[in-house]
PDB file of C-alpha atoms in Angstrom:
ATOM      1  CA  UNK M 242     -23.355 -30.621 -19.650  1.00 64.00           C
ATOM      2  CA  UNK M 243     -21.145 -29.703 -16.633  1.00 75.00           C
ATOM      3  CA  UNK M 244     -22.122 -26.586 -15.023  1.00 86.00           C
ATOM      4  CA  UNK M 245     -19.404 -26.273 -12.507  1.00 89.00           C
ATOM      5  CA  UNK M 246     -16.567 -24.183 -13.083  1.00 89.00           C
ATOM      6  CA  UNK M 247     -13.391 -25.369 -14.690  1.00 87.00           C
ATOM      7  CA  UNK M 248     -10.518 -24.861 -13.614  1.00 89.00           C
ATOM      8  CA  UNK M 249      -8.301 -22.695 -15.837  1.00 88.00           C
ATOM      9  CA  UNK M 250      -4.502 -22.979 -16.104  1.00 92.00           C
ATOM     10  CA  UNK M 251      -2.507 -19.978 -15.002  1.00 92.00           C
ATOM     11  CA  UNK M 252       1.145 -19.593 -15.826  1.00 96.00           C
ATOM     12  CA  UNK M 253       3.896 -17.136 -14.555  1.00 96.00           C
ATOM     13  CA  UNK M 254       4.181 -15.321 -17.772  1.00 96.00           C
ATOM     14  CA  UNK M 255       0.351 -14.337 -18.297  1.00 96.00           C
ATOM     15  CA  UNK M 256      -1.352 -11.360 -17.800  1.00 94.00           C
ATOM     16  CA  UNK M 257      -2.791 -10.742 -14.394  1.00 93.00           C
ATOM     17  CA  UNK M 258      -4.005  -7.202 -15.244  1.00 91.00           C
ATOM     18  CA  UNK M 259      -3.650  -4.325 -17.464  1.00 91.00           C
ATOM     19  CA  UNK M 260      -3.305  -0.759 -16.329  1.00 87.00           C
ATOM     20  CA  UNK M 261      -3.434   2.741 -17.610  1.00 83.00           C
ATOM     21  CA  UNK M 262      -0.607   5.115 -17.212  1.00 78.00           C
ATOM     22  CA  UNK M 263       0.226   8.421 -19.244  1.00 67.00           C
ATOM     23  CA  UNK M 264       3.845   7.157 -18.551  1.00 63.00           C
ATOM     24  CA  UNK M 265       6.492   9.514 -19.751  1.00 63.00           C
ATOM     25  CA  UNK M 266       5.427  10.101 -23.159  1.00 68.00           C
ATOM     26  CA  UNK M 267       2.396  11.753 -21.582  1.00 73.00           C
ATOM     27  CA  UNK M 268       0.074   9.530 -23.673  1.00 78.00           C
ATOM     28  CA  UNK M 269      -2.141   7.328 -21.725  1.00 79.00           C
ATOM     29  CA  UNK M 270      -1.579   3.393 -22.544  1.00 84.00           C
ATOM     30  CA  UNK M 271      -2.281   0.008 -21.254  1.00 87.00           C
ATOM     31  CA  UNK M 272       0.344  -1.349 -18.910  1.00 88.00           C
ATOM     32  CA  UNK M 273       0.254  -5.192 -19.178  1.00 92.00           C
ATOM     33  CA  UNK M 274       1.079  -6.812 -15.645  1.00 93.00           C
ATOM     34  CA  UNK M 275       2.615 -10.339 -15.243  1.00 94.00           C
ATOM     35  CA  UNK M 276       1.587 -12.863 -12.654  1.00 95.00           C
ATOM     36  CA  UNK M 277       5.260 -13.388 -12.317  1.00 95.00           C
ATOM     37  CA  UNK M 278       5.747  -9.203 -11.392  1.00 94.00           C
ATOM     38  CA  UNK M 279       3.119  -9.425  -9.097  1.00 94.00           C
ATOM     39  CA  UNK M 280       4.073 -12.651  -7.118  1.00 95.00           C
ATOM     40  CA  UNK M 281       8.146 -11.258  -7.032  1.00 94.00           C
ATOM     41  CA  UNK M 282       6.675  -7.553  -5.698  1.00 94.00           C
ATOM     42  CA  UNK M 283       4.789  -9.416  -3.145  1.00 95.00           C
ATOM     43  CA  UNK M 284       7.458 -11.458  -2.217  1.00 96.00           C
ATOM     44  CA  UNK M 285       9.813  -8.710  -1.920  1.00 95.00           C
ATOM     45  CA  UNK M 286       7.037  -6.968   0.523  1.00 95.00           C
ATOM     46  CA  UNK M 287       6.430  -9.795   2.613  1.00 97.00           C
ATOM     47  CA  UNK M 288      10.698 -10.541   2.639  1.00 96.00           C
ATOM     48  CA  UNK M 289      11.190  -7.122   3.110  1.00 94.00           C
ATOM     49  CA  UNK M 290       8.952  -6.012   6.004  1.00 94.00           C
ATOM     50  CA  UNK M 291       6.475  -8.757   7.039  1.00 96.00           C
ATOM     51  CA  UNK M 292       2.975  -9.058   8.103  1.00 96.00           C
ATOM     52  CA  UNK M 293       1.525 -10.915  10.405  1.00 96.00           C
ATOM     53  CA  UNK M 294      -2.090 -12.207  10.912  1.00 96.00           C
ATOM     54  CA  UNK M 295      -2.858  -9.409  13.372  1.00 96.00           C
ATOM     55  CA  UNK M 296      -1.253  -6.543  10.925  1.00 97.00           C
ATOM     56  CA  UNK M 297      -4.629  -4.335   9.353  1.00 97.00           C
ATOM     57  CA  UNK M 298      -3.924  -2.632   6.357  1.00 96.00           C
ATOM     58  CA  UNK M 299      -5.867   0.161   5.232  1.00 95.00           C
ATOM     59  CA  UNK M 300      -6.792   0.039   1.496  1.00 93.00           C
ATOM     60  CA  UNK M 301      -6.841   3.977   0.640  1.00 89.00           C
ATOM     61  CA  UNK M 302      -6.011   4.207  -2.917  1.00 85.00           C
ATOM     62  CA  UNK M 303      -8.406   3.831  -6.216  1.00 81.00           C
ATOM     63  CA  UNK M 304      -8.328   0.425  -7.825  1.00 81.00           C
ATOM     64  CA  UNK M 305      -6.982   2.400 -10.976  1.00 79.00           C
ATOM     65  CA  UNK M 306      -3.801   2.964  -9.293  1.00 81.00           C
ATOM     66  CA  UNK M 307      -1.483   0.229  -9.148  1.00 83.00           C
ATOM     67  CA  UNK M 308      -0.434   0.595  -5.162  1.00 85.00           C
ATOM     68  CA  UNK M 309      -3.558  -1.007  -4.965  1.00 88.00           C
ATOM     69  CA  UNK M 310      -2.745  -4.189  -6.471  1.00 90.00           C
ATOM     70  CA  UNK M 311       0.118  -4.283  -3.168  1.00 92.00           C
ATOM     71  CA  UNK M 312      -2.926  -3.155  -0.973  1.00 93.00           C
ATOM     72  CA  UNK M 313      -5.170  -6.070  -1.941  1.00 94.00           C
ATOM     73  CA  UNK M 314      -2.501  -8.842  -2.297  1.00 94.00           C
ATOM     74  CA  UNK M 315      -0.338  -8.246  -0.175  1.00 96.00           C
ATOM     75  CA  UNK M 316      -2.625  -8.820   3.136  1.00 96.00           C
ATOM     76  CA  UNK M 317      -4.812 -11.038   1.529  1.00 95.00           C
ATOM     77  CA  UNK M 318      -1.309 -12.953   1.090  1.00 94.00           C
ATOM     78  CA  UNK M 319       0.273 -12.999   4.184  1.00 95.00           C
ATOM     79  CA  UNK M 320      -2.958 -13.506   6.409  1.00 96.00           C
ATOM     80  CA  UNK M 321      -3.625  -9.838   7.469  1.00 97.00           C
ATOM     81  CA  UNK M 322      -6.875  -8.024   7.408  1.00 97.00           C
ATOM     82  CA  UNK M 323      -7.897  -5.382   4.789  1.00 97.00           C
ATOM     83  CA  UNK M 324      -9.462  -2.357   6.279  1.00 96.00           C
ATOM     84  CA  UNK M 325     -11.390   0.133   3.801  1.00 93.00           C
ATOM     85  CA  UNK M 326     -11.517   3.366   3.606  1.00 90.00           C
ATOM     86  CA  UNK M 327     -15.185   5.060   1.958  1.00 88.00           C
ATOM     87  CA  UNK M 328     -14.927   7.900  -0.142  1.00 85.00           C
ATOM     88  CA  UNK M 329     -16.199  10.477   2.519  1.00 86.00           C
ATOM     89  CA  UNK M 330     -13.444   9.309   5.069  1.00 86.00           C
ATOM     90  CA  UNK M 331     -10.749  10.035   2.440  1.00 86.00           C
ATOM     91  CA  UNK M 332     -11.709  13.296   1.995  1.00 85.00           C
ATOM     92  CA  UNK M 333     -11.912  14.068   5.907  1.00 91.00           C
ATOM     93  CA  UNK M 334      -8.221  13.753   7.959  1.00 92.00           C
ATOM     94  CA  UNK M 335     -11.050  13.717  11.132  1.00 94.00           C
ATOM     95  CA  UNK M 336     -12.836  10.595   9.934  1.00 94.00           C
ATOM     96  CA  UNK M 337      -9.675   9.070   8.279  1.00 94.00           C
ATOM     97  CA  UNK M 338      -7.938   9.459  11.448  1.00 95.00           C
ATOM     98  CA  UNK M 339     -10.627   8.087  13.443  1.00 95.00           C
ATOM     99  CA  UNK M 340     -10.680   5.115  10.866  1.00 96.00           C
ATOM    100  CA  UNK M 341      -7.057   4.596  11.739  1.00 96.00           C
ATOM    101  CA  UNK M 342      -7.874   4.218  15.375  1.00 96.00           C
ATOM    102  CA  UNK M 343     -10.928   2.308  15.663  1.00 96.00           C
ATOM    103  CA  UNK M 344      -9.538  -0.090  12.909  1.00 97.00           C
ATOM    104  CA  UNK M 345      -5.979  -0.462  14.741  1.00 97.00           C
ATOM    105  CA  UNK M 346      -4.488  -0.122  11.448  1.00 97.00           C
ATOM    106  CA  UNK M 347      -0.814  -1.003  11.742  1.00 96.00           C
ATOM    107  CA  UNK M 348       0.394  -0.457   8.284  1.00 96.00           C
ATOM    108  CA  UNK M 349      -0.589   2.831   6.080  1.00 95.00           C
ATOM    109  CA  UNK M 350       0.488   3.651   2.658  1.00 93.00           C
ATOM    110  CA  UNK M 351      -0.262   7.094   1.117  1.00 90.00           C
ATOM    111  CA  UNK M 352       0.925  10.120  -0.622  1.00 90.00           C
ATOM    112  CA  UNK M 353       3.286  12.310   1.380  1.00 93.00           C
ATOM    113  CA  UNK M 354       0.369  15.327   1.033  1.00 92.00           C
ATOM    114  CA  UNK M 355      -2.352  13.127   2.435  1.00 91.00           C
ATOM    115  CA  UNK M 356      -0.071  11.808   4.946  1.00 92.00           C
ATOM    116  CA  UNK M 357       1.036  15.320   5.919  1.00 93.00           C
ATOM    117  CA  UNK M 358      -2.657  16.576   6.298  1.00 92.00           C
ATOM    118  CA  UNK M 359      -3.024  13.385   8.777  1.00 94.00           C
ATOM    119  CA  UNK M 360      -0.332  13.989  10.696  1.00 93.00           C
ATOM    120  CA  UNK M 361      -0.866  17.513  11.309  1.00 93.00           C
ATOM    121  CA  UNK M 362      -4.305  16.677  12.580  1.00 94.00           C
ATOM    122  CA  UNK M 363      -4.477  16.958  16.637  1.00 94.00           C
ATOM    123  CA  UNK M 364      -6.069  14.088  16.904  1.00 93.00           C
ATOM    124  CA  UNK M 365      -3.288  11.956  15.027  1.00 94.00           C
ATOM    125  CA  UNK M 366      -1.596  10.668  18.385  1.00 92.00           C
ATOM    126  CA  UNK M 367      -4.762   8.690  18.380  1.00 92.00           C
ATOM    127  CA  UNK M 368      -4.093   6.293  15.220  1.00 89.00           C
ATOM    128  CA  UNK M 369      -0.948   4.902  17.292  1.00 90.00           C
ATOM    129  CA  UNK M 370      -0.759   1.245  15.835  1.00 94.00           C
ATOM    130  CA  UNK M 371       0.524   2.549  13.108  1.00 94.00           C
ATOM    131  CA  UNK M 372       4.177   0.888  12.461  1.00 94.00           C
ATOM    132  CA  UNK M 373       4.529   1.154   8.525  1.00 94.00           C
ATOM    133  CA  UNK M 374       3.937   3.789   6.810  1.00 93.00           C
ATOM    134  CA  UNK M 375       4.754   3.502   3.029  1.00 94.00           C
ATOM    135  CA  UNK M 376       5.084   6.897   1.000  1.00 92.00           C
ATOM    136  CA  UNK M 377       4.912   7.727  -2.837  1.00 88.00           C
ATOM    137  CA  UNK M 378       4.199   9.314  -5.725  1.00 85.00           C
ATOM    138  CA  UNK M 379       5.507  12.631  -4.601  1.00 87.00           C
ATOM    139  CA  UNK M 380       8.534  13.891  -2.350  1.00 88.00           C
ATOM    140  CA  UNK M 381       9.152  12.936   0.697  1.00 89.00           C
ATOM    141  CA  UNK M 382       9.984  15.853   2.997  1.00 90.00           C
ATOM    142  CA  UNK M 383      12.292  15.886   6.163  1.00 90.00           C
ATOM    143  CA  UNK M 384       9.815  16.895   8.381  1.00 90.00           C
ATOM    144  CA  UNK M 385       6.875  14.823   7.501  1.00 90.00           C
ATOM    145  CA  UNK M 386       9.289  11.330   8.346  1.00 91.00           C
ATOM    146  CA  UNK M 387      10.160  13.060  11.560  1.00 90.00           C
ATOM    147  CA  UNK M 388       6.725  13.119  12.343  1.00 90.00           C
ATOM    148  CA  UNK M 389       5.702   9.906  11.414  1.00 91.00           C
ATOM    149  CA  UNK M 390       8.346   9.130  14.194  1.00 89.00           C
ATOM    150  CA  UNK M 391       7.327  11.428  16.604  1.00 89.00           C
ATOM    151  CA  UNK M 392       3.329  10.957  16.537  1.00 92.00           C
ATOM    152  CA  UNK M 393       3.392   7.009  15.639  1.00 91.00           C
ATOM    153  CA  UNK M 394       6.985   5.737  16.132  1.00 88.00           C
ATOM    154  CA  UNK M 395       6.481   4.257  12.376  1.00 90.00           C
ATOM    155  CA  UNK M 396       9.384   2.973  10.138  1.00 92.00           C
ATOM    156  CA  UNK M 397       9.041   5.020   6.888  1.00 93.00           C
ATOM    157  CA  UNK M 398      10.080   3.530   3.717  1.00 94.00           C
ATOM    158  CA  UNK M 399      10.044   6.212   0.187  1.00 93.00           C
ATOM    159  CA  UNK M 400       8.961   4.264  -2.720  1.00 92.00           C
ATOM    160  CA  UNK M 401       9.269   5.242  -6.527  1.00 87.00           C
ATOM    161  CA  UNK M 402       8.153   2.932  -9.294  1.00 82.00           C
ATOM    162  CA  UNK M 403       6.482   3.670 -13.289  1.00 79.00           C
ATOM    163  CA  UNK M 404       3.700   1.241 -13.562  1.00 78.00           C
ATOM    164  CA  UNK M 405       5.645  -0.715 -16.382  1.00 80.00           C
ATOM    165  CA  UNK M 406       7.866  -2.195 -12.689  1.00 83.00           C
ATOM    166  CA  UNK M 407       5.033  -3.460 -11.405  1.00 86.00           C
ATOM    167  CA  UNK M 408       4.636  -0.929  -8.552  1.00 86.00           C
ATOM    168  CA  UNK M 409       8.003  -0.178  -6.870  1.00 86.00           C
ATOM    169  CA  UNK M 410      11.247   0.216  -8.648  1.00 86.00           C
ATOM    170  CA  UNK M 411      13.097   1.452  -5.578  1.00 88.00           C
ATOM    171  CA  UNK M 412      12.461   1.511  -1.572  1.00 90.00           C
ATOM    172  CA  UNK M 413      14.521   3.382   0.826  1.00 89.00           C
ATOM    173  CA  UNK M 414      14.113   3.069   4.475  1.00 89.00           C
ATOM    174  CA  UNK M 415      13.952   6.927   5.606  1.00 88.00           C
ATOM    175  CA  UNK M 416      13.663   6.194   9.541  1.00 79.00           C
ATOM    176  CA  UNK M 417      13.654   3.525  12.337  1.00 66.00           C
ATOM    177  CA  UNK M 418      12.894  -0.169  12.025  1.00 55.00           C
ATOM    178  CA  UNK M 419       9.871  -1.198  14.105  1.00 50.00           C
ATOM    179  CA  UNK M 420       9.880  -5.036  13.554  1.00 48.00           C
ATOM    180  CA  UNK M 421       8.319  -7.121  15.718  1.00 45.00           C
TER     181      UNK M 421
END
C-alpha cells in the first residue's frame, strides 16, 4: 500500500471554492468558483498593476469574503510577501497603522470606511510605502482618494464585483499611476 500522496488532476473548469453570498435576492447561497475565474482575475491583477518580489501585501479581510481569495493568490503568485493583520490590529487604526509601517506594506486593499478611519489617523504619514491602495464594497468618496494621494502618493483603483464574477467585475483607476 502506497502511503504517499497522489497526485490529483485539476482542470480549468472545476471548482476551486464555494462561497456564500446573500446576492441580490437577499437569500444566502453557495457561490461555486472556477479555477479558470480565479487564474483570469489573477492574471488580470498581475497584467493590470504588477507585483514584484519586494511588494508586501497586507491580508485584512475574513477568509469568508472573496477579496481574500485576490489577497492570498495574488502575492503568493507573483512572488510577494503576505503580511497579516490579527484581529486586535483591525480593530485599532493605531496598531493597523503601525502594522503598515513596520511591515513596509506597499499594497493595501480595504473598504473606503476603514480606509478613511486610517487615513485620518495622525500617524498615517508613517505607513508611506504604500503605492496601491484597492477600494470596495462601498463608495468611494472624493476626498478619501485625495488623501490617499496626499498622505501616501498611492494610485487608487474603485472596484465593484457580486461574488458570482469572481471578485471584480469592474476597476477604475480614480488617481495617479505609481508604477515602478
Amino acid at each position: 500500500e502506497n502511503d504517499r500522496p497522489q497526485p490529483v488532476p485539476v482542470r480549468a473548469d472545476d471548482p476551486a471554492y464555494v462561497i456564500y453570498t446573500s446576492g441580490s435576492t437577499g437569500h444566502p447561497k453557495g457561490v461555486v468558483v472556477r479555477h479558470r475565474n480565479v487564474v483570469n482575475n489573477l492574471s488580470w491583477r498581475q497584467r493590470t498593476w504588477p507585483l514584484y518580489g519586494d511588494d508586501r501585501i497586507l491580508h485584512n479581510h475574513a477568509l469568508s469574503f472573496d477579496p481574500s481569495v485576490w489577497a492570498v493568490y495574488w502575492p503568493l503568485s507573483a512572488g510577494a510577501t503576505i503580511v497579516l493583520a490579527v484581529e486586535d490590529e483591525l480593530d485599532d487604526p493605531s496598531a493597523l497603522l503601525e502594522l503598515l509601517r513596520d511591515e513596509k506594506v506597499t499594497v493595501l486593499g480595504g473598504v473606503p470606511s476603514l480606509l478613511k478611519l486610517l487615513l485620518a489617523h495622525p500617524a498615517a504619514g508613517e505607513a508611506s510605502k504604500v503605492r496601491l491602495l484597492l477600494s470596495g464594497a462601498e463608495p468611494l468618496e472624493t476626498d478619501l482618494i485625495e488623501r490617499a494621494e496626499h498622505v501616501w502618493s498611492a494610485q487608487v483603483v474603485n472596484l465593484y464585483g457580486p461574488t458570482e464574477t469572481t471578485i471584480d467585475a469592474t476597476a477604475h483607476v480614480v488617481s495617479g499611476d505609481r508604477r515602478r
